[in-house]
PDB file of C-alpha atoms in Angstrom:
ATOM      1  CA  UNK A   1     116.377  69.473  60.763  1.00  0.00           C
ATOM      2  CA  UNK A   2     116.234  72.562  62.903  1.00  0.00           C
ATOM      3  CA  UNK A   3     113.216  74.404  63.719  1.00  0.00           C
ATOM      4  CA  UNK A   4     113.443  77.650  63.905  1.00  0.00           C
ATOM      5  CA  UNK A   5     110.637  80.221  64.675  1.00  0.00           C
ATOM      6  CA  UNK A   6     110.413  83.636  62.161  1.00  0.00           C
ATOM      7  CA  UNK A   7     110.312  86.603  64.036  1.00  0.00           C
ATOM      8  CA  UNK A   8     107.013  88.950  62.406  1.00  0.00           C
ATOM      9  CA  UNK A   9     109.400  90.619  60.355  1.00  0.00           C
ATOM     10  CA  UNK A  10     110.962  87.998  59.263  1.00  0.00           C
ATOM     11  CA  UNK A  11     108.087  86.669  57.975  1.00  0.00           C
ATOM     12  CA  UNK A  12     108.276  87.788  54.138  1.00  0.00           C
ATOM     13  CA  UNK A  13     111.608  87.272  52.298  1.00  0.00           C
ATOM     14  CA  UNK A  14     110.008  88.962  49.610  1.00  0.00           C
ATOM     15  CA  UNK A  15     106.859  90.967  49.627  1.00  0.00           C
ATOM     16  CA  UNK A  16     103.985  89.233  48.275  1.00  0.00           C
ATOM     17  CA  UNK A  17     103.359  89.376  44.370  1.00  0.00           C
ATOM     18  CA  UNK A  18      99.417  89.892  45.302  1.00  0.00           C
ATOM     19  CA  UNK A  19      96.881  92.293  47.514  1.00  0.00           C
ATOM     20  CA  UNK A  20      94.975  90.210  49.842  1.00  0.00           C
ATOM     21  CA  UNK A  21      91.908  92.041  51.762  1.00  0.00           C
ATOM     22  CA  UNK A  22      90.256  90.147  54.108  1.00  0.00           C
ATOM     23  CA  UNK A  23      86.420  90.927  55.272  1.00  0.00           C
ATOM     24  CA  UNK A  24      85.385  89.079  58.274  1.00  0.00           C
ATOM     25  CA  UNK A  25      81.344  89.288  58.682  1.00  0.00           C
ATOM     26  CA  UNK A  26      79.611  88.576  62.441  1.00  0.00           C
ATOM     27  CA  UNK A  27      82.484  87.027  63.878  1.00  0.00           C
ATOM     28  CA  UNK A  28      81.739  86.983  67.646  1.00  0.00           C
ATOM     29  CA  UNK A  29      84.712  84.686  69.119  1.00  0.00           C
ATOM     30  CA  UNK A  30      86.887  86.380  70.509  1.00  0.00           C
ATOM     31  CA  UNK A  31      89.716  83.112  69.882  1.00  0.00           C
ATOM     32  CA  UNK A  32      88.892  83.244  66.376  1.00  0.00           C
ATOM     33  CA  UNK A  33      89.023  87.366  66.187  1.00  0.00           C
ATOM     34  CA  UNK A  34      92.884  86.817  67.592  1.00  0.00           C
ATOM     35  CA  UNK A  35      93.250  84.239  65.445  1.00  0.00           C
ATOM     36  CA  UNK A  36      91.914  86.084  62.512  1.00  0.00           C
ATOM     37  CA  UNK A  37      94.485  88.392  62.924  1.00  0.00           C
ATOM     38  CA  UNK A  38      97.582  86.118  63.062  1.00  0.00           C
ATOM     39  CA  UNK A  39      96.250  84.430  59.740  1.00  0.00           C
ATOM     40  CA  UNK A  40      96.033  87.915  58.416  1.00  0.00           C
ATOM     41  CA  UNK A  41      99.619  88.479  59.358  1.00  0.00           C
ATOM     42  CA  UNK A  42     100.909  85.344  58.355  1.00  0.00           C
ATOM     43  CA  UNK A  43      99.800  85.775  54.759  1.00  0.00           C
ATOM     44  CA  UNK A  44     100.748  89.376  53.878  1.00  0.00           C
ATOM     45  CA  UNK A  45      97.132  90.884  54.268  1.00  0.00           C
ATOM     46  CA  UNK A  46      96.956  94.835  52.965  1.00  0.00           C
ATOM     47  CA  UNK A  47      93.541  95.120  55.153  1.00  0.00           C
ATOM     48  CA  UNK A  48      91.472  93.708  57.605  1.00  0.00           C
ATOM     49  CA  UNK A  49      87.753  94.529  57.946  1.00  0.00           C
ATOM     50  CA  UNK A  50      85.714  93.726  60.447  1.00  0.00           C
ATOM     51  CA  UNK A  51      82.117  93.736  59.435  1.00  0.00           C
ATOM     52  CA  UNK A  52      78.547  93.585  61.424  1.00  0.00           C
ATOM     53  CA  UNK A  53      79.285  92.116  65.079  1.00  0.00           C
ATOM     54  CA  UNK A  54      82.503  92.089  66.484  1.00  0.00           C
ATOM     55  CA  UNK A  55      83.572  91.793  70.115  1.00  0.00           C
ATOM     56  CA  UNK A  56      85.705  94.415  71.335  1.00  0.00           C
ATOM     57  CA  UNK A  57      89.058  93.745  69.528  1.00  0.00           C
ATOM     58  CA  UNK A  58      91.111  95.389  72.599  1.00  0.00           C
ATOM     59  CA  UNK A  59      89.551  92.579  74.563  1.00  0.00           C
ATOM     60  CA  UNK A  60      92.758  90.610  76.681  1.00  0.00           C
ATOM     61  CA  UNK A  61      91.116  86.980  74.717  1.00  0.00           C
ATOM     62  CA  UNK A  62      91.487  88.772  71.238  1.00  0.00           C
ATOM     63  CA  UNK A  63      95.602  90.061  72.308  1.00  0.00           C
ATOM     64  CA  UNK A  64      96.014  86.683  73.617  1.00  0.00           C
ATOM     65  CA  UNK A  65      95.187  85.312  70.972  1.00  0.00           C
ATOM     66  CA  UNK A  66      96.483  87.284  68.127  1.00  0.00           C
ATOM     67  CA  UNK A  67      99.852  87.414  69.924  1.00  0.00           C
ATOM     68  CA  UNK A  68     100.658  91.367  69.082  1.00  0.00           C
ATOM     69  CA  UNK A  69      99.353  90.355  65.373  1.00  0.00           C
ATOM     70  CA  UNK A  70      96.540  93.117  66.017  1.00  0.00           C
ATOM     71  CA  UNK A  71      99.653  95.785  66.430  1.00  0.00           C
ATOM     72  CA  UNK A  72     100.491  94.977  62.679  1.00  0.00           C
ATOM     73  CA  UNK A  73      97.680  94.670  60.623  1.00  0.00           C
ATOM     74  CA  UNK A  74      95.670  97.193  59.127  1.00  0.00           C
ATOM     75  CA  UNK A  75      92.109  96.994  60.441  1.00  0.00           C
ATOM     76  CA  UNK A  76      88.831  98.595  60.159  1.00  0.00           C
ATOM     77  CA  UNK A  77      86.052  98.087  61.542  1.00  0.00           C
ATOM     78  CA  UNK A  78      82.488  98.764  59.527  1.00  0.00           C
ATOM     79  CA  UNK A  79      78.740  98.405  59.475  1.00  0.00           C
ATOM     80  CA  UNK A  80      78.432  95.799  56.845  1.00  0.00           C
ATOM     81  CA  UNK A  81      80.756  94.036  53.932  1.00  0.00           C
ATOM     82  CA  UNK A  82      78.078  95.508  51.432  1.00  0.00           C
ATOM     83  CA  UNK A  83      79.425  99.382  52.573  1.00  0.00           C
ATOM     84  CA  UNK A  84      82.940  98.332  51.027  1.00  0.00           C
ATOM     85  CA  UNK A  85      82.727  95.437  48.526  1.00  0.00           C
ATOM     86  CA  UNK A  86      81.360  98.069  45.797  1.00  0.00           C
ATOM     87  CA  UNK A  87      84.128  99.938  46.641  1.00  0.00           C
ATOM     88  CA  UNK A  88      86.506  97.487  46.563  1.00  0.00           C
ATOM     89  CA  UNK A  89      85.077  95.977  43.158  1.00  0.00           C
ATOM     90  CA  UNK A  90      85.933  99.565  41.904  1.00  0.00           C
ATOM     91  CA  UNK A  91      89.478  99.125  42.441  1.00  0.00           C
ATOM     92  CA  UNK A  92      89.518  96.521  40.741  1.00  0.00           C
ATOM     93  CA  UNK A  93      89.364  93.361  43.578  1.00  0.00           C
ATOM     94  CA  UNK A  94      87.815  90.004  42.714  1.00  0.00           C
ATOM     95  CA  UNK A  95      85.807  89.069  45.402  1.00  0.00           C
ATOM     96  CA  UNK A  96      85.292  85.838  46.683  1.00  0.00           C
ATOM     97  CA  UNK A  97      83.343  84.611  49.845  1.00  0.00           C
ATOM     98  CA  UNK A  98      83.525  81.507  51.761  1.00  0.00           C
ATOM     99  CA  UNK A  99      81.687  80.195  53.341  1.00  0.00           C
ATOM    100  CA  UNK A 100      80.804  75.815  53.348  1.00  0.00           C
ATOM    101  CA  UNK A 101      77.591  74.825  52.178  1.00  0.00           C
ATOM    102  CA  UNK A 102      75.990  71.967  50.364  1.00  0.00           C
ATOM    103  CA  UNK A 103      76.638  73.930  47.036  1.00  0.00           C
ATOM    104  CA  UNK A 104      80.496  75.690  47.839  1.00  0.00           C
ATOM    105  CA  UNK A 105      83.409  75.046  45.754  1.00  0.00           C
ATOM    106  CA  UNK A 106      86.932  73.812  46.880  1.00  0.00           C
ATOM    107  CA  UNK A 107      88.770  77.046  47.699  1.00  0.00           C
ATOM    108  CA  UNK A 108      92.008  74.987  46.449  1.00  0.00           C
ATOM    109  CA  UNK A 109      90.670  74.341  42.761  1.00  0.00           C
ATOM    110  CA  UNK A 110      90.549  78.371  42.381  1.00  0.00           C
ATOM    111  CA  UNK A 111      93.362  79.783  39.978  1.00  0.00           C
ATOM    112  CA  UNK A 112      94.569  82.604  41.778  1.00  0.00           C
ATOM    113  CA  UNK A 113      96.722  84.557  39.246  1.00  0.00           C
ATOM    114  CA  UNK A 114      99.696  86.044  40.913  1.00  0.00           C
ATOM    115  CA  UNK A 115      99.190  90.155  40.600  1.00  0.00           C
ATOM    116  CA  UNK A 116      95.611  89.962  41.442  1.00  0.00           C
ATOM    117  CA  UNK A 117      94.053  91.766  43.940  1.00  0.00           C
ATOM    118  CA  UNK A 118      91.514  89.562  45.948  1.00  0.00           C
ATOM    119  CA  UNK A 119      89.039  90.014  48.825  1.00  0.00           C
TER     120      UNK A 119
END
């Protein structure tokens, strides 16, 4: 079998049959900022937000990282998630967090329904 490597346009054959929004709280890597962004990419997110700390996301780890991911998705940055997550609920979103504790839930047993929106 060949391997071949999708171009970022190439990436979607179809657009997505969901809206994806992605809130990332005090994330102060700047590996896993860039790498934030290429998982945002990768799945067809409408919007990034960055939320509390950040580095500095024109930082040459975060490009790096992200490989040019930054240059296609939408981000903002903000003070905190609770400034937009009212908003978002509004919209009508379903909002999830993640986060792994003693008490969290397999992400994978979720039913995501197709023509959701989700943050």
């Amino acid at each position: 079998m060949k391997v071949i490597q999708l171009k970022h346009e190439d990436r979607f054959q179809s657009k997505p049959n969901h809206e994806l929004i992605v809130i990332a709280e005090n994330i102060i890597s700047l590996e896993n900022v860039g790498s934030i962004f290429r998982i945002c990419e990768a799945m067809g997110v409408k919007k990034l937000f960055f939320a509390g700390t950040w580095p500095d996301l024109n930082n040459r780890k975060v490009k790096k990282t992200a490989r040019s991911t930054q240059e296609l998705v939408t981000h903002e940055t903000i003070g905190s998630s609770s400034e937009i997550i009212p908003e978002l609920r509004k919209e009508g979103y379903i909002i999830y967090a993640l986060e792994i504790t003693n008490g969290s839930l397999d992400i994978r047993t979720v039913g995501f329904l197709g023509s959701q929106k989700y943050v």
